[in-house]
Amino acid sequence: MTTNALHNIAGSITAGCFSTILGHPLDTIKVHQQTSAHNFKNPSSSLHVAKELCQGNVLRLFKGIGPPMANQIIMNTVMFSVFHKVKDVTSESGMDNRSASLCSGLVSGFATACVSTPFDWFKIQAQLSLTQ
């Protein structure tokens, strides 16, 4: 494995962990607002949902964090690795930099979507289980 590949993997793991730790509690609140029978339309309703979900323990907002953490790490690794590999191949074939970047982004975006969709389904199921 090359040094560049190791840097991609290390960066993917770090970015995946931080983005999930910061975003998962907010995403949990959002999912509960979207699926609730109540009509949450104002910003203070987010605070109400968060208090209701926490019930004195803020760690409850992190319930179900495993699948999205794995998703982000795998998704970022696939995205960075595929992008750089396709970019190298297209650049070596003589494609100009802008076209190579576009092609690399399209291929890595498709690969990332194929990986993330199943994980998102499991994440939402875990988040909804807080109120069941």
mmCIF file of N, CA and C in Angstrom:
data_model
loop_
_atom_site.group_PDB
_atom_site.id
_atom_site.type_symbol
_atom_site.label_atom_id
_atom_site.label_comp_id
_atom_site.label_asym_id
_atom_site.label_seq_id
_atom_site.Cartn_x
_atom_site.Cartn_y
_atom_site.Cartn_z
ATOM 1 N N MET A 1 0.855 -1.174 0.000
ATOM 2 C CA MET A 1 0.000 0.000 0.000
ATOM 3 C C MET A 1 0.898 1.233 0.000
ATOM 4 N N THR A 2 0.552 2.206 -0.808
ATOM 5 C CA THR A 2 1.377 3.401 -0.923
ATOM 6 C C THR A 2 1.096 4.362 0.230
ATOM 7 N N THR A 3 2.013 5.299 0.395
ATOM 8 C CA THR A 3 1.849 6.312 1.433
ATOM 9 C C THR A 3 0.609 7.157 1.172
ATOM 10 N N ASN A 4 0.350 7.463 -0.099
ATOM 11 C CA ASN A 4 -0.831 8.253 -0.448
ATOM 12 C C ASN A 4 -2.114 7.516 -0.055
ATOM 13 N N ALA A 5 -2.155 6.220 -0.279
ATOM 14 C CA ALA A 5 -3.337 5.429 0.093
ATOM 15 C C ALA A 5 -3.515 5.412 1.601
ATOM 16 N N LEU A 6 -2.426 5.293 2.341
ATOM 17 C CA LEU A 6 -2.502 5.308 3.803
ATOM 18 C C LEU A 6 -2.989 6.661 4.317
ATOM 19 N N HIS A 7 -2.543 7.738 3.686
ATOM 20 C CA HIS A 7 -3.016 9.071 4.063
ATOM 21 C C HIS A 7 -4.515 9.217 3.782
ATOM 22 N N ASN A 8 -4.967 8.669 2.644
ATOM 23 C CA ASN A 8 -6.399 8.706 2.324
ATOM 24 C C ASN A 8 -7.217 7.961 3.376
ATOM 25 N N ILE A 9 -6.736 6.806 3.778
ATOM 26 C CA ILE A 9 -7.455 6.002 4.769
ATOM 27 C C ILE A 9 -7.454 6.693 6.128
ATOM 28 N N ALA A 10 -6.306 7.206 6.548
ATOM 29 C CA ALA A 10 -6.225 7.906 7.841
ATOM 30 C C ALA A 10 -7.119 9.144 7.837
ATOM 31 N N GLY A 11 -7.103 9.890 6.753
ATOM 32 C CA GLY A 11 -7.970 11.068 6.643
ATOM 33 C C GLY A 11 -9.439 10.690 6.631
ATOM 34 N N SER A 12 -9.764 9.588 5.967
ATOM 35 C CA SER A 12 -11.144 9.113 5.914
ATOM 36 C C SER A 12 -11.658 8.715 7.289
ATOM 37 N N ILE A 13 -10.835 8.016 8.044
ATOM 38 C CA ILE A 13 -11.225 7.588 9.394
ATOM 39 C C ILE A 13 -11.428 8.801 10.293
ATOM 40 N N THR A 14 -10.493 9.726 10.263
ATOM 41 C CA THR A 14 -10.586 10.923 11.100
ATOM 42 C C THR A 14 -11.812 11.760 10.730
ATOM 43 N N ALA A 15 -11.997 12.015 9.445
ATOM 44 C CA ALA A 15 -13.142 12.807 9.004
ATOM 45 C C ALA A 15 -14.457 12.109 9.325
ATOM 46 N N GLY A 16 -14.501 10.805 9.148
ATOM 47 C CA GLY A 16 -15.718 10.057 9.440
ATOM 48 C C GLY A 16 -16.095 10.100 10.910
ATOM 49 N N CYS A 17 -15.098 9.948 11.779
ATOM 50 C CA CYS A 17 -15.365 9.981 13.219
ATOM 51 C C CYS A 17 -15.856 11.353 13.664
ATOM 52 N N PHE A 18 -15.140 12.390 13.295
ATOM 53 C CA PHE A 18 -15.512 13.734 13.736
ATOM 54 C C PHE A 18 -16.867 14.174 13.178
ATOM 55 N N SER A 19 -17.108 13.907 11.894
ATOM 56 C CA SER A 19 -18.378 14.348 11.314
ATOM 57 C C SER A 19 -19.556 13.608 11.939
ATOM 58 N N THR A 20 -19.362 12.348 12.293
ATOM 59 C CA THR A 20 -20.457 11.586 12.906
ATOM 60 C C THR A 20 -20.697 12.030 14.340
ATOM 61 N N ILE A 21 -19.641 12.219 15.096
ATOM 62 C CA ILE A 21 -19.794 12.647 16.498
ATOM 63 C C ILE A 21 -20.479 14.010 16.574
ATOM 64 N N LEU A 22 -20.146 14.895 15.658
ATOM 65 C CA LEU A 22 -20.757 16.221 15.667
ATOM 66 C C LEU A 22 -22.165 16.235 15.076
ATOM 67 N N GLY A 23 -22.403 15.444 14.053
ATOM 68 C CA GLY A 23 -23.671 15.523 13.339
ATOM 69 C C GLY A 23 -24.749 14.567 13.787
ATOM 70 N N HIS A 24 -24.389 13.430 14.389
ATOM 71 C CA HIS A 24 -25.391 12.420 14.724
ATOM 72 C C HIS A 24 -26.464 12.906 15.700
ATOM 73 N N PRO A 25 -26.114 13.606 16.777
ATOM 74 C CA PRO A 25 -27.176 14.081 17.672
ATOM 75 C C PRO A 25 -28.171 15.004 16.959
ATOM 76 N N LEU A 26 -27.678 15.878 16.100
ATOM 77 C CA LEU A 26 -28.562 16.785 15.361
ATOM 78 C C LEU A 26 -29.431 16.018 14.369
ATOM 79 N N ASP A 27 -28.852 15.013 13.750
ATOM 80 C CA ASP A 27 -29.606 14.196 12.812
ATOM 81 C C ASP A 27 -30.692 13.404 13.538
ATOM 82 N N THR A 28 -30.393 12.922 14.733
ATOM 83 C CA THR A 28 -31.383 12.200 15.529
ATOM 84 C C THR A 28 -32.573 13.105 15.852
ATOM 85 N N ILE A 29 -32.285 14.321 16.251
ATOM 86 C CA ILE A 29 -33.354 15.288 16.545
ATOM 87 C C ILE A 29 -34.181 15.552 15.287
ATOM 88 N N LYS A 30 -33.520 15.749 14.168
ATOM 89 C CA LYS A 30 -34.208 16.020 12.903
ATOM 90 C C LYS A 30 -35.125 14.861 12.501
ATOM 91 N N VAL A 31 -34.639 13.637 12.622
ATOM 92 C CA VAL A 31 -35.439 12.469 12.258
ATOM 93 C C VAL A 31 -36.686 12.387 13.129
ATOM 94 N N HIS A 32 -36.541 12.676 14.426
ATOM 95 C CA HIS A 32 -37.695 12.633 15.317
ATOM 96 C C HIS A 32 -38.690 13.759 15.026
ATOM 97 N N GLN A 33 -38.194 14.910 14.642
ATOM 98 C CA GLN A 33 -39.101 15.997 14.260
ATOM 99 C C GLN A 33 -39.876 15.623 12.997
ATOM 100 N N GLN A 34 -39.197 15.002 12.043
ATOM 101 C CA GLN A 34 -39.828 14.660 10.774
ATOM 102 C C GLN A 34 -40.851 13.538 10.912
ATOM 103 N N THR A 35 -40.637 12.648 11.867
ATOM 104 C CA THR A 35 -41.513 11.483 11.991
ATOM 105 C C THR A 35 -42.523 11.605 13.131
ATOM 106 N N SER A 36 -42.495 12.710 13.843
ATOM 107 C CA SER A 36 -43.391 12.898 14.981
ATOM 108 C C SER A 36 -44.792 13.282 14.525
ATOM 109 N N ALA A 37 -45.763 12.912 15.341
ATOM 110 C CA ALA A 37 -47.147 13.297 15.069
ATOM 111 C C ALA A 37 -47.377 14.778 15.370
ATOM 112 N N HIS A 38 -46.488 15.370 16.181
ATOM 113 C CA HIS A 38 -46.609 16.787 16.520
ATOM 114 C C HIS A 38 -46.153 17.639 15.338
ATOM 115 N N ASN A 39 -46.579 18.876 15.333
ATOM 116 C CA ASN A 39 -46.224 19.797 14.265
ATOM 117 C C ASN A 39 -45.087 20.692 14.740
ATOM 118 N N PHE A 40 -43.841 20.279 14.477
ATOM 119 C CA PHE A 40 -42.670 21.040 14.906
ATOM 120 C C PHE A 40 -42.243 21.968 13.782
ATOM 121 N N LYS A 41 -42.546 23.263 13.937
ATOM 122 C CA LYS A 41 -42.195 24.201 12.874
ATOM 123 C C LYS A 41 -41.249 25.300 13.317
ATOM 124 N N ASN A 42 -41.139 25.535 14.616
ATOM 125 C CA ASN A 42 -40.268 26.632 15.039
ATOM 126 C C ASN A 42 -38.972 26.081 15.622
ATOM 127 N N PRO A 43 -37.927 26.914 15.649
ATOM 128 C CA PRO A 43 -36.626 26.454 16.127
ATOM 129 C C PRO A 43 -36.634 25.930 17.563
ATOM 130 N N SER A 44 -37.498 26.460 18.417
ATOM 131 C CA SER A 44 -37.504 25.999 19.806
ATOM 132 C C SER A 44 -38.010 24.562 19.920
ATOM 133 N N SER A 45 -38.692 24.077 18.890
ATOM 134 C CA SER A 45 -39.167 22.698 18.928
ATOM 135 C C SER A 45 -38.001 21.710 18.902
ATOM 136 N N SER A 46 -36.884 22.094 18.291
ATOM 137 C CA SER A 46 -35.699 21.231 18.293
ATOM 138 C C SER A 46 -35.195 21.022 19.710
ATOM 139 N N LEU A 47 -35.194 22.076 20.494
ATOM 140 C CA LEU A 47 -34.769 21.977 21.889
ATOM 141 C C LEU A 47 -35.744 21.099 22.675
ATOM 142 N N HIS A 48 -37.028 21.247 22.404
ATOM 143 C CA HIS A 48 -38.036 20.416 23.071
ATOM 144 C C HIS A 48 -37.809 18.938 22.747
ATOM 145 N N VAL A 49 -37.580 18.611 21.481
ATOM 146 C CA VAL A 49 -37.337 17.231 21.068
ATOM 147 C C VAL A 49 -36.066 16.705 21.717
ATOM 148 N N ALA A 50 -35.008 17.522 21.747
ATOM 149 C CA ALA A 50 -33.745 17.092 22.352
ATOM 150 C C ALA A 50 -33.931 16.775 23.830
ATOM 151 N N LYS A 51 -34.654 17.624 24.556
ATOM 152 C CA LYS A 51 -34.896 17.377 25.987
ATOM 153 C C LYS A 51 -35.704 16.103 26.184
ATOM 154 N N GLU A 52 -36.688 15.910 25.331
ATOM 155 C CA GLU A 52 -37.536 14.720 25.433
ATOM 156 C C GLU A 52 -36.728 13.447 25.156
ATOM 157 N N LEU A 53 -35.854 13.502 24.164
ATOM 158 C CA LEU A 53 -35.047 12.332 23.817
ATOM 159 C C LEU A 53 -33.996 12.030 24.876
ATOM 160 N N CYS A 54 -33.401 13.079 25.436
ATOM 161 C CA CYS A 54 -32.324 12.888 26.421
ATOM 162 C C CYS A 54 -32.846 12.310 27.726
ATOM 163 N N GLN A 55 -33.945 12.819 28.207
ATOM 164 C CA GLN A 55 -34.516 12.401 29.482
ATOM 165 C C GLN A 55 -33.433 12.340 30.570
ATOM 166 N N GLY A 56 -32.650 13.406 30.650
ATOM 167 C CA GLY A 56 -31.619 13.505 31.675
ATOM 168 C C GLY A 56 -30.287 12.873 31.307
ATOM 169 N N ASN A 57 -30.187 12.228 30.162
ATOM 170 C CA ASN A 57 -28.935 11.584 29.762
ATOM 171 C C ASN A 57 -28.629 11.959 28.314
ATOM 172 N N VAL A 58 -27.704 12.889 28.139
ATOM 173 C CA VAL A 58 -27.382 13.402 26.805
ATOM 174 C C VAL A 58 -26.815 12.303 25.890
ATOM 175 N N LEU A 59 -26.292 11.242 26.463
ATOM 176 C CA LEU A 59 -25.733 10.158 25.644
ATOM 177 C C LEU A 59 -26.812 9.426 24.843
ATOM 178 N N ARG A 60 -28.080 9.612 25.222
ATOM 179 C CA ARG A 60 -29.166 8.998 24.450
ATOM 180 C C ARG A 60 -29.224 9.538 23.024
ATOM 181 N N LEU A 61 -28.747 10.771 22.837
ATOM 182 C CA LEU A 61 -28.727 11.344 21.484
ATOM 183 C C LEU A 61 -27.738 10.618 20.577
ATOM 184 N N PHE A 62 -26.843 9.847 21.169
ATOM 185 C CA PHE A 62 -25.841 9.118 20.396
ATOM 186 C C PHE A 62 -26.250 7.670 20.143
ATOM 187 N N LYS A 63 -27.481 7.303 20.540
ATOM 188 C CA LYS A 63 -27.945 5.940 20.309
ATOM 189 C C LYS A 63 -27.962 5.673 18.809
ATOM 190 N N GLY A 64 -27.456 4.531 18.434
ATOM 191 C CA GLY A 64 -27.422 4.168 17.022
ATOM 192 C C GLY A 64 -26.289 4.805 16.259
ATOM 193 N N ILE A 65 -25.251 5.274 16.951
ATOM 194 C CA ILE A 65 -24.151 5.963 16.270
ATOM 195 C C ILE A 65 -23.215 4.994 15.531
ATOM 196 N N GLY A 66 -23.263 3.722 15.882
ATOM 197 C CA GLY A 66 -22.365 2.742 15.257
ATOM 198 C C GLY A 66 -22.502 2.660 13.746
ATOM 199 N N PRO A 67 -23.709 2.399 13.224
ATOM 200 C CA PRO A 67 -23.841 2.318 11.766
ATOM 201 C C PRO A 67 -23.447 3.598 11.026
ATOM 202 N N PRO A 68 -23.846 4.804 11.505
ATOM 203 C CA PRO A 68 -23.399 5.980 10.756
ATOM 204 C C PRO A 68 -21.897 6.232 10.856
ATOM 205 N N MET A 69 -21.289 5.840 11.992
ATOM 206 C CA MET A 69 -19.831 5.995 12.119
ATOM 207 C C MET A 69 -19.137 5.084 11.102
ATOM 208 N N ALA A 70 -19.582 3.833 11.040
ATOM 209 C CA ALA A 70 -19.012 2.905 10.054
ATOM 210 C C ALA A 70 -19.284 3.404 8.640
ATOM 211 N N ASN A 71 -20.489 3.906 8.421
ATOM 212 C CA ASN A 71 -20.852 4.436 7.113
ATOM 213 C C ASN A 71 -19.918 5.560 6.694
ATOM 214 N N GLN A 72 -19.699 6.512 7.572
ATOM 215 C CA GLN A 72 -18.854 7.659 7.224
ATOM 216 C C GLN A 72 -17.415 7.233 6.950
ATOM 217 N N ILE A 73 -16.895 6.335 7.760
ATOM 218 C CA ILE A 73 -15.513 5.878 7.547
ATOM 219 C C ILE A 73 -15.399 5.144 6.219
ATOM 220 N N ILE A 74 -16.317 4.212 5.990
ATOM 221 C CA ILE A 74 -16.275 3.447 4.736
ATOM 222 C C ILE A 74 -16.557 4.356 3.543
ATOM 223 N N MET A 75 -17.559 5.209 3.687
ATOM 224 C CA MET A 75 -17.935 6.098 2.591
ATOM 225 C C MET A 75 -16.784 7.038 2.209
ATOM 226 N N ASN A 76 -16.143 7.632 3.209
ATOM 227 C CA ASN A 76 -15.020 8.530 2.922
ATOM 228 C C ASN A 76 -13.850 7.774 2.310
ATOM 229 N N THR A 77 -13.591 6.563 2.808
ATOM 230 C CA THR A 77 -12.496 5.773 2.250
ATOM 231 C C THR A 77 -12.774 5.431 0.792
ATOM 232 N N VAL A 78 -14.004 5.006 0.505
ATOM 233 C CA VAL A 78 -14.372 4.690 -0.879
ATOM 234 C C VAL A 78 -14.272 5.952 -1.743
ATOM 235 N N MET A 79 -14.828 7.049 -1.246
ATOM 236 C CA MET A 79 -14.844 8.291 -2.011
ATOM 237 C C MET A 79 -13.421 8.761 -2.346
ATOM 238 N N PHE A 80 -12.565 8.863 -1.328
ATOM 239 C CA PHE A 80 -11.201 9.350 -1.568
ATOM 240 C C PHE A 80 -10.401 8.390 -2.437
ATOM 241 N N SER A 81 -10.504 7.097 -2.135
ATOM 242 C CA SER A 81 -9.714 6.106 -2.874
ATOM 243 C C SER A 81 -10.133 6.022 -4.331
ATOM 244 N N VAL A 82 -11.446 5.946 -4.577
ATOM 245 C CA VAL A 82 -11.933 5.856 -5.956
ATOM 246 C C VAL A 82 -11.603 7.137 -6.715
ATOM 247 N N PHE A 83 -11.813 8.276 -6.071
ATOM 248 C CA PHE A 83 -11.526 9.547 -6.742
ATOM 249 C C PHE A 83 -10.064 9.601 -7.192
ATOM 250 N N HIS A 84 -9.141 9.303 -6.277
ATOM 251 C CA HIS A 84 -7.716 9.406 -6.619
ATOM 252 C C HIS A 84 -7.300 8.361 -7.649
ATOM 253 N N LYS A 85 -7.853 7.162 -7.562
ATOM 254 C CA LYS A 85 -7.506 6.122 -8.530
ATOM 255 C C LYS A 85 -8.009 6.488 -9.917
ATOM 256 N N VAL A 86 -9.258 6.924 -10.017
ATOM 257 C CA VAL A 86 -9.810 7.305 -11.317
ATOM 258 C C VAL A 86 -9.078 8.538 -11.855
ATOM 259 N N LYS A 87 -8.757 9.465 -10.977
ATOM 260 C CA LYS A 87 -8.017 10.671 -11.412
ATOM 261 C C LYS A 87 -6.653 10.300 -11.967
ATOM 262 N N ASP A 88 -5.955 9.373 -11.308
ATOM 263 C CA ASP A 88 -4.650 8.927 -11.815
ATOM 264 C C ASP A 88 -4.790 8.270 -13.189
ATOM 265 N N VAL A 89 -5.779 7.396 -13.329
ATOM 266 C CA VAL A 89 -5.970 6.679 -14.598
ATOM 267 C C VAL A 89 -6.352 7.646 -15.714
ATOM 268 N N THR A 90 -7.270 8.554 -15.433
ATOM 269 C CA THR A 90 -7.707 9.486 -16.478
ATOM 270 C C THR A 90 -6.619 10.485 -16.841
ATOM 271 N N SER A 91 -5.841 10.906 -15.858
ATOM 272 C CA SER A 91 -4.742 11.840 -16.139
ATOM 273 C C SER A 91 -3.655 11.169 -16.977
ATOM 274 N N GLU A 92 -3.384 9.900 -16.648
ATOM 275 C CA GLU A 92 -2.366 9.163 -17.413
ATOM 276 C C GLU A 92 -2.806 8.912 -18.849
ATOM 277 N N SER A 93 -4.122 8.842 -19.074
ATOM 278 C CA SER A 93 -4.625 8.596 -20.434
ATOM 279 C C SER A 93 -4.628 9.856 -21.283
ATOM 280 N N GLY A 94 -4.219 10.990 -20.694
ATOM 281 C CA GLY A 94 -4.115 12.229 -21.456
ATOM 282 C C GLY A 94 -5.299 13.161 -21.304
ATOM 283 N N MET A 95 -6.238 12.814 -20.461
ATOM 284 C CA MET A 95 -7.405 13.671 -20.253
ATOM 285 C C MET A 95 -6.971 14.940 -19.514
ATOM 286 N N ASP A 96 -7.548 16.085 -19.888
ATOM 287 C CA ASP A 96 -7.177 17.331 -19.202
ATOM 288 C C ASP A 96 -7.665 17.274 -17.745
ATOM 289 N N ASN A 97 -7.087 18.114 -16.902
ATOM 290 C CA ASN A 97 -7.324 18.068 -15.456
ATOM 291 C C ASN A 97 -8.790 18.281 -15.092
ATOM 292 N N ARG A 98 -9.457 19.232 -15.744
ATOM 293 C CA ARG A 98 -10.862 19.511 -15.426
ATOM 294 C C ARG A 98 -11.745 18.307 -15.757
ATOM 295 N N SER A 99 -11.554 17.714 -16.910
ATOM 296 C CA SER A 99 -12.340 16.544 -17.311
ATOM 297 C C SER A 99 -12.030 15.344 -16.428
ATOM 298 N N ALA A 100 -10.758 15.181 -16.076
ATOM 299 C CA ALA A 100 -10.362 14.079 -15.198
ATOM 300 C C ALA A 100 -11.003 14.234 -13.824
ATOM 301 N N SER A 101 -11.047 15.451 -13.314
ATOM 302 C CA SER A 101 -11.680 15.699 -12.017
ATOM 303 C C SER A 101 -13.182 15.444 -12.078
ATOM 304 N N LEU A 102 -13.824 15.879 -13.164
ATOM 305 C CA LEU A 102 -15.253 15.651 -13.327
ATOM 306 C C LEU A 102 -15.564 14.157 -13.383
ATOM 307 N N CYS A 103 -14.825 13.439 -14.181
ATOM 308 C CA CYS A 103 -15.024 11.999 -14.320
ATOM 309 C C CYS A 103 -14.775 11.297 -12.977
ATOM 310 N N SER A 104 -13.732 11.693 -12.283
ATOM 311 C CA SER A 104 -13.403 11.098 -10.988
ATOM 312 C C SER A 104 -14.496 11.367 -9.966
ATOM 313 N N GLY A 105 -15.032 12.576 -9.962
ATOM 314 C CA GLY A 105 -16.107 12.920 -9.042
ATOM 315 C C GLY A 105 -17.381 12.138 -9.322
ATOM 316 N N LEU A 106 -17.705 11.968 -10.596
ATOM 317 C CA LEU A 106 -18.896 11.201 -10.954
ATOM 318 C C LEU A 106 -18.779 9.744 -10.518
ATOM 319 N N VAL A 107 -17.652 9.135 -10.802
ATOM 320 C CA VAL A 107 -17.459 7.725 -10.451
ATOM 321 C C VAL A 107 -17.411 7.546 -8.932
ATOM 322 N N SER A 108 -16.679 8.423 -8.234
ATOM 323 C CA SER A 108 -16.589 8.275 -6.775
ATOM 324 C C SER A 108 -17.920 8.593 -6.100
ATOM 325 N N GLY A 109 -18.686 9.521 -6.642
ATOM 326 C CA GLY A 109 -20.010 9.814 -6.098
ATOM 327 C C GLY A 109 -20.959 8.646 -6.237
ATOM 328 N N PHE A 110 -20.934 7.979 -7.378
ATOM 329 C CA PHE A 110 -21.775 6.802 -7.580
ATOM 330 C C PHE A 110 -21.367 5.684 -6.626
ATOM 331 N N ALA A 111 -20.071 5.443 -6.505
ATOM 332 C CA ALA A 111 -19.586 4.391 -5.601
ATOM 333 C C ALA A 111 -19.974 4.698 -4.158
ATOM 334 N N THR A 112 -19.862 5.949 -3.768
ATOM 335 C CA THR A 112 -20.216 6.358 -2.407
ATOM 336 C C THR A 112 -21.707 6.167 -2.144
ATOM 337 N N ALA A 113 -22.550 6.506 -3.109
ATOM 338 C CA ALA A 113 -23.998 6.336 -2.941
ATOM 339 C C ALA A 113 -24.366 4.869 -2.775
ATOM 340 N N CYS A 114 -23.704 3.996 -3.501
ATOM 341 C CA CYS A 114 -23.975 2.561 -3.380
ATOM 342 C C CYS A 114 -23.616 2.037 -1.994
ATOM 343 N N VAL A 115 -22.620 2.621 -1.375
ATOM 344 C CA VAL A 115 -22.199 2.195 -0.039
ATOM 345 C C VAL A 115 -23.090 2.794 1.037
ATOM 346 N N SER A 116 -23.466 4.057 0.897
ATOM 347 C CA SER A 116 -24.129 4.751 2.003
ATOM 348 C C SER A 116 -25.612 4.438 2.155
ATOM 349 N N THR A 117 -26.295 4.079 1.095
ATOM 350 C CA THR A 117 -27.745 3.891 1.168
ATOM 351 C C THR A 117 -28.174 2.820 2.178
ATOM 352 N N PRO A 118 -27.587 1.626 2.178
ATOM 353 C CA PRO A 118 -28.002 0.633 3.184
ATOM 354 C C PRO A 118 -27.710 1.088 4.617
ATOM 355 N N PHE A 119 -26.596 1.747 4.833
ATOM 356 C CA PHE A 119 -26.252 2.220 6.170
ATOM 357 C C PHE A 119 -27.261 3.252 6.667
ATOM 358 N N ASP A 120 -27.705 4.133 5.784
ATOM 359 C CA ASP A 120 -28.668 5.157 6.191
ATOM 360 C C ASP A 120 -29.985 4.538 6.647
ATOM 361 N N TRP A 121 -30.409 3.467 5.992
ATOM 362 C CA TRP A 121 -31.644 2.810 6.393
ATOM 363 C C TRP A 121 -31.524 2.284 7.828
ATOM 364 N N PHE A 122 -30.415 1.613 8.144
ATOM 365 C CA PHE A 122 -30.212 1.084 9.498
ATOM 366 C C PHE A 122 -30.112 2.205 10.531
ATOM 367 N N LYS A 123 -29.467 3.299 10.156
ATOM 368 C CA LYS A 123 -29.330 4.431 11.079
ATOM 369 C C LYS A 123 -30.689 4.993 11.453
ATOM 370 N N ILE A 124 -31.545 5.185 10.484
ATOM 371 C CA ILE A 124 -32.866 5.749 10.753
ATOM 372 C C ILE A 124 -33.681 4.799 11.620
ATOM 373 N N GLN A 125 -33.581 3.510 11.372
ATOM 374 C CA GLN A 125 -34.303 2.543 12.215
ATOM 375 C C GLN A 125 -33.849 2.625 13.658
ATOM 376 N N ALA A 126 -32.542 2.764 13.885
ATOM 377 C CA ALA A 126 -32.021 2.872 15.252
ATOM 378 C C ALA A 126 -32.472 4.179 15.913
ATOM 379 N N GLN A 127 -32.475 5.268 15.156
ATOM 380 C CA GLN A 127 -32.899 6.555 15.711
ATOM 381 C C GLN A 127 -34.373 6.528 16.080
ATOM 382 N N LEU A 128 -35.183 5.901 15.276
ATOM 383 C CA LEU A 128 -36.621 5.840 15.554
ATOM 384 C C LEU A 128 -36.933 4.915 16.730
ATOM 385 N N SER A 129 -36.043 4.002 17.042
ATOM 386 C CA SER A 129 -36.297 3.080 18.147
ATOM 387 C C SER A 129 -36.227 3.783 19.506
ATOM 388 N N LEU A 130 -35.756 5.027 19.547
ATOM 389 C CA LEU A 130 -35.713 5.764 20.814
ATOM 390 C C LEU A 130 -37.108 5.993 21.389
ATOM 391 N N THR A 131 -38.097 6.132 20.529
ATOM 392 C CA THR A 131 -39.443 6.446 21.013
ATOM 393 C C THR A 131 -40.365 5.239 20.996
ATOM 394 N N GLN A 132 -39.867 4.098 20.637
ATOM 395 C CA GLN A 132 -40.713 2.901 20.578
ATOM 396 C C GLN A 132 -40.509 2.024 21.788
#
